[in-house]
C-alpha atoms as a printed R data frame, in Angstrom:
    type eleno elety resid chain resno       x       y       z
1   ATOM     1    CA   MET     A     1 138.742 302.609  75.233
2   ATOM     2    CA   THR     A     2 137.244 304.622  78.492
3   ATOM     3    CA   THR     A     3 138.293 306.896  80.559
4   ATOM     4    CA   PHE     A     4 137.156 308.761  83.578
5   ATOM     5    CA   VAL     A     5 138.128 312.264  84.926
6   ATOM     6    CA   ASP     A     6 137.705 314.213  88.015
7   ATOM     7    CA   ALA     A     7 139.315 316.380  90.031
8   ATOM     8    CA   ASN     A     8 138.389 318.155  93.815
9   ATOM     9    CA   LEU     A     9 139.158 321.567  93.788
10  ATOM    10    CA   GLY     A    10 141.712 322.604  96.840
11  ATOM    11    CA   HIS     A    11 142.307 319.161  97.794
12  ATOM    12    CA   ASP     A    12 145.251 320.182  99.665
13  ATOM    13    CA   VAL     A    13 144.503 322.363 102.289
14  ATOM    14    CA   ILE     A    14 147.975 323.683 103.263
15  ATOM    15    CA   SER     A    15 149.364 324.297  99.633
16  ATOM    16    CA   GLY     A    16 145.665 325.426  97.941
17  ATOM    17    CA   LYS     A    17 146.326 322.881  94.945
18  ATOM    18    CA   SER     A    18 143.749 320.616  93.777
19  ATOM    19    CA   VAL     A    19 144.419 316.677  92.585
20  ATOM    20    CA   THR     A    20 143.643 315.002  89.643
21  ATOM    21    CA   GLY     A    21 141.995 311.756  89.379
22  ATOM    22    CA   VAL     A    22 141.873 309.893  86.078
23  ATOM    23    CA   LEU     A    23 140.770 305.994  86.097
24  ATOM    24    CA   HIS     A    24 141.684 304.328  81.991
25  ATOM    25    CA   PHE     A    25 139.299 301.175  81.447
26  ATOM    26    CA   PHE     A    26 139.927 298.589  78.031
27  ATOM    27    CA   ASN     A    27 136.976 296.532  77.042
28  ATOM    28    CA   LYS     A    28 135.602 297.466  80.990
29  ATOM    29    CA   THR     A    29 138.293 296.197  82.852
30  ATOM    30    CA   PRO     A    30 140.303 299.266  84.797
31  ATOM    31    CA   VAL     A    31 144.491 299.405  83.496
32  ATOM    32    CA   ASP     A    32 145.843 302.510  84.365
33  ATOM    33    CA   TRP     A    33 144.833 305.169  86.849
34  ATOM    34    CA   PHE     A    34 146.191 308.697  87.936
35  ATOM    35    CA   SER     A    35 146.184 310.523  90.839
36  ATOM    36    CA   LYS     A    36 148.305 313.500  91.302
37  ATOM    37    CA   LYS     A    37 148.117 317.042  93.239
38  ATOM    38    CA   GLN     A    38 147.907 319.505  90.287
39  ATOM    39    CA   GLY     A    39 151.122 322.035  89.554
40  ATOM    40    CA   THR     A    40 148.939 325.097  89.492
41  ATOM    41    CA   VAL     A    41 146.593 326.711  92.504
42  ATOM    42    CA   GLU     A    42 143.251 327.185  90.662
43  ATOM    43    CA   THR     A    43 140.146 329.357  92.204
44  ATOM    44    CA   ALA     A    44 137.599 327.536  90.562
45  ATOM    45    CA   THR     A    45 136.737 323.575  89.533
46  ATOM    46    CA   PHE     A    46 136.973 325.171  85.984
47  ATOM    47    CA   GLY     A    47 140.350 325.262  85.955
48  ATOM    48    CA   SER     A    48 141.171 322.058  87.789
49  ATOM    49    CA   GLU     A    49 139.298 320.093  85.983
50  ATOM    50    CA   ASN     A    50 140.164 321.517  82.648
51  ATOM    51    CA   SER     A    51 143.431 321.085  84.278
52  ATOM    52    CA   ALA     A    52 142.338 317.282  84.562
53  ATOM    53    CA   ALA     A    53 141.385 316.766  81.265
54  ATOM    54    CA   ARG     A    54 144.655 317.696  79.391
55  ATOM    55    CA   SER     A    55 146.201 314.811  81.675
56  ATOM    56    CA   ALA     A    56 143.994 312.274  80.560
57  ATOM    57    CA   ILE     A    57 144.080 313.201  77.506
58  ATOM    58    CA   GLU     A    58 147.814 313.191  77.308
59  ATOM    59    CA   GLN     A    59 147.295 309.698  79.418
60  ATOM    60    CA   ILE     A    60 145.179 308.386  76.249
61  ATOM    61    CA   ARG     A    61 147.379 309.335  73.632
62  ATOM    62    CA   ALA     A    62 149.818 307.630  75.324
63  ATOM    63    CA   ASN     A    63 147.875 304.014  75.822
64  ATOM    64    CA   LYS     A    64 146.421 304.178  72.145
65  ATOM    65    CA   LEU     A    65 150.234 304.766  71.010
66  ATOM    66    CA   THR     A    66 151.339 301.427  73.359
67  ATOM    67    CA   LEU     A    67 148.220 299.516  71.969
68  ATOM    68    CA   LEU     A    68 149.252 300.560  68.292
69  ATOM    69    CA   TYR     A    69 152.539 299.176  69.021
70  ATOM    70    CA   LEU     A    70 151.541 296.314  70.244
71  ATOM    71    CA   GLY     A    71 149.676 295.339  67.329
72  ATOM    72    CA   VAL     A    72 145.707 295.648  69.100
73  ATOM    73    CA   PRO     A    73 143.124 296.721  66.801
74  ATOM    74    CA   LEU     A    74 141.689 300.222  67.907
75  ATOM    75    CA   HIS     A    75 137.600 300.358  66.595
76  ATOM    76    CA   GLY     A    76 137.009 304.019  67.239
77  ATOM    77    CA   PRO     A    77 137.969 307.270  69.182
78  ATOM    78    CA   PRO     A    78 138.362 306.603  73.001
79  ATOM    79    CA   ILE     A    79 135.508 308.081  74.896
80  ATOM    80    CA   SER     A    80 136.470 310.367  77.605
81  ATOM    81    CA   LEU     A    81 133.845 310.915  80.521
82  ATOM    82    CA   GLY     A    82 134.073 314.100  82.608
83  ATOM    83    CA   ASP     A    83 131.480 315.277  85.855
84  ATOM    84    CA   ASN     A    84 131.761 318.774  85.073
85  ATOM    85    CA   LYS     A    85 129.409 319.857  82.206
86  ATOM    86    CA   SER     A    86 131.002 323.349  81.769
87  ATOM    87    CA   VAL     A    87 134.132 321.515  80.493
88  ATOM    88    CA   VAL     A    88 132.875 318.834  78.888
89  ATOM    89    CA   ASN     A    89 130.620 321.464  76.828
90  ATOM    90    CA   SER     A    90 133.273 323.701  76.382
91  ATOM    91    CA   GLY     A    91 135.351 321.096  75.449
92  ATOM    92    CA   THR     A    92 133.142 319.687  72.760
93  ATOM    93    CA   THR     A    93 131.578 323.330  71.591
94  ATOM    94    CA   PRO     A    94 134.053 326.382  71.242
95  ATOM    95    CA   HIS     A    95 132.951 329.763  72.389
96  ATOM    96    CA   GLN     A    96 135.213 330.227  75.325
97  ATOM    97    CA   GLN     A    97 136.848 333.209  76.391
98  ATOM    98    CA   LEU     A    98 139.354 332.648  78.444
99  ATOM    99    CA   HIS     A    99 142.280 334.724  80.403
100 ATOM   100    CA   LYS     A   100 144.638 332.759  82.763
101 ATOM   101    CA   ARG     A   101 147.468 331.645  79.882
102 ATOM   102    CA   HIS     A   102 147.873 328.144  81.888
103 ATOM   103    CA   LEU     A   103 144.155 327.509  81.434
104 ATOM   104    CA   MET     A   104 143.637 328.824  78.071
105 ATOM   105    CA   LEU     A   105 146.462 326.226  76.507
106 ATOM   106    CA   SER     A   106 144.552 323.259  78.360
107 ATOM   107    CA   TYR     A   107 140.823 324.529  77.025
108 ATOM   108    CA   HIS     A   108 142.417 324.430  73.139
109 ATOM   109    CA   PHE     A   109 144.271 321.106  74.115
110 ATOM   110    CA   VAL     A   110 141.000 319.858  74.631
111 ATOM   111    CA   ARG     A   111 139.029 321.166  71.942
112 ATOM   112    CA   GLU     A   112 141.558 319.840  69.294
113 ATOM   113    CA   ALA     A   113 141.601 316.256  70.774
114 ATOM   114    CA   VAL     A   114 137.932 316.641  70.763
115 ATOM   115    CA   ALA     A   115 137.584 318.207  67.334
116 ATOM   116    CA   ALA     A   116 140.220 315.855  65.677
117 ATOM   117    CA   GLY     A   117 137.965 313.587  66.518
118 ATOM   118    CA   GLU     A   118 141.302 311.500  68.459
119 ATOM   119    CA   ILE     A   119 138.780 311.417  71.743
120 ATOM   120    CA   ARG     A   120 134.596 311.319  72.409
121 ATOM   121    CA   PHE     A   121 134.658 313.637  75.515
122 ATOM   122    CA   ALA     A   122 131.298 313.297  77.307
123 ATOM   123    CA   HIS     A   123 129.577 314.198  80.662
124 ATOM   124    CA   ILE     A   124 128.458 311.698  83.132
125 ATOM   125    CA   ASN     A   125 127.134 312.175  86.444
126 ATOM   126    CA   GLY     A   126 129.601 312.478  89.758
127 ATOM   127    CA   GLU     A   127 127.827 310.316  92.123
128 ATOM   128    CA   HIS     A   128 128.744 308.074  88.857
129 ATOM   129    CA   ASN     A   129 132.212 308.707  88.632
130 ATOM   130    CA   PRO     A   130 134.796 306.290  89.616
131 ATOM   131    CA   ALA     A   131 137.176 308.794  89.238
132 ATOM   132    CA   GLY     A   132 136.300 310.625  92.012
133 ATOM   133    CA   VAL     A   133 137.597 307.264  94.239
134 ATOM   134    CA   LEU     A   134 141.590 308.926  93.110
135 ATOM   135    CA   SER     A   135 140.419 312.605  93.780
136 ATOM   136    CA   LYS     A   136 138.377 312.775  96.806
137 ATOM   137    CA   HIS     A   137 138.499 311.920 100.681
138 ATOM   138    CA   TRP     A   138 135.496 310.100 100.933
139 ATOM   139    CA   GLY     A   139 134.083 306.973 103.432
140 ATOM   140    CA   TYR     A   140 133.637 303.529 102.785
141 ATOM   141    CA   GLN     A   141 129.863 304.572 102.070
142 ATOM   142    CA   ALA     A   142 129.746 306.465  99.254
143 ATOM   143    CA   VAL     A   143 133.137 304.846  97.894
144 ATOM   144    CA   TRP     A   144 131.711 301.308  97.820
145 ATOM   145    CA   PRO     A   145 128.955 301.478  95.390
146 ATOM   146    CA   LEU     A   146 131.646 302.550  92.595
147 ATOM   147    CA   LEU     A   147 134.379 300.455  93.658
148 ATOM   148    CA   ARG     A   148 131.752 296.845  93.371
149 ATOM   149    CA   PRO     A   149 131.657 297.391  89.674
150 ATOM   150    CA   ILE     A   150 134.633 297.615  89.036
151 ATOM   151    CA   LEU     A   151 135.883 295.089  91.161
152 ATOM   152    CA   PHE     A   152 133.127 292.071  90.575
153 ATOM   153    CA   TRP     A   153 131.717 292.333  86.987
154 ATOM   154    CA   LYS     A   154 129.902 290.300  85.086
155 ATOM   155    CA   GLY     A   155 129.166 290.160  82.026
């Protein structure tokens, strides 16, 4: 199971809220996706990306539980890929001092899932992150290179 996660800071110009985009794959097949405006206004990319990572982990847990109920064997922890290196590093190495309560809770939620071996969290370049399609306003020229391998995968 592989999950791509991305956020767009200040996506909504009127409210200033960010948008979370999450794309779930099973065996290189997209099976679930999520695109929603975040509940809080963030002042930095770290906050919006961290909230997106928390949402992705909640969805990973739900998808894992559904697969287990269906009797599907899962081998190894799911992989979550995000394009914000500071969020990935803080999720895998505890050293962060946070002052906003909701950001601190999201950070500890992500950190606990990684520390427990529930997921593996890694960095992916933003140009190659297909979850960006769900969170950003992109034109055809930017979206097609990300969508083509998903729609026409050869294997």
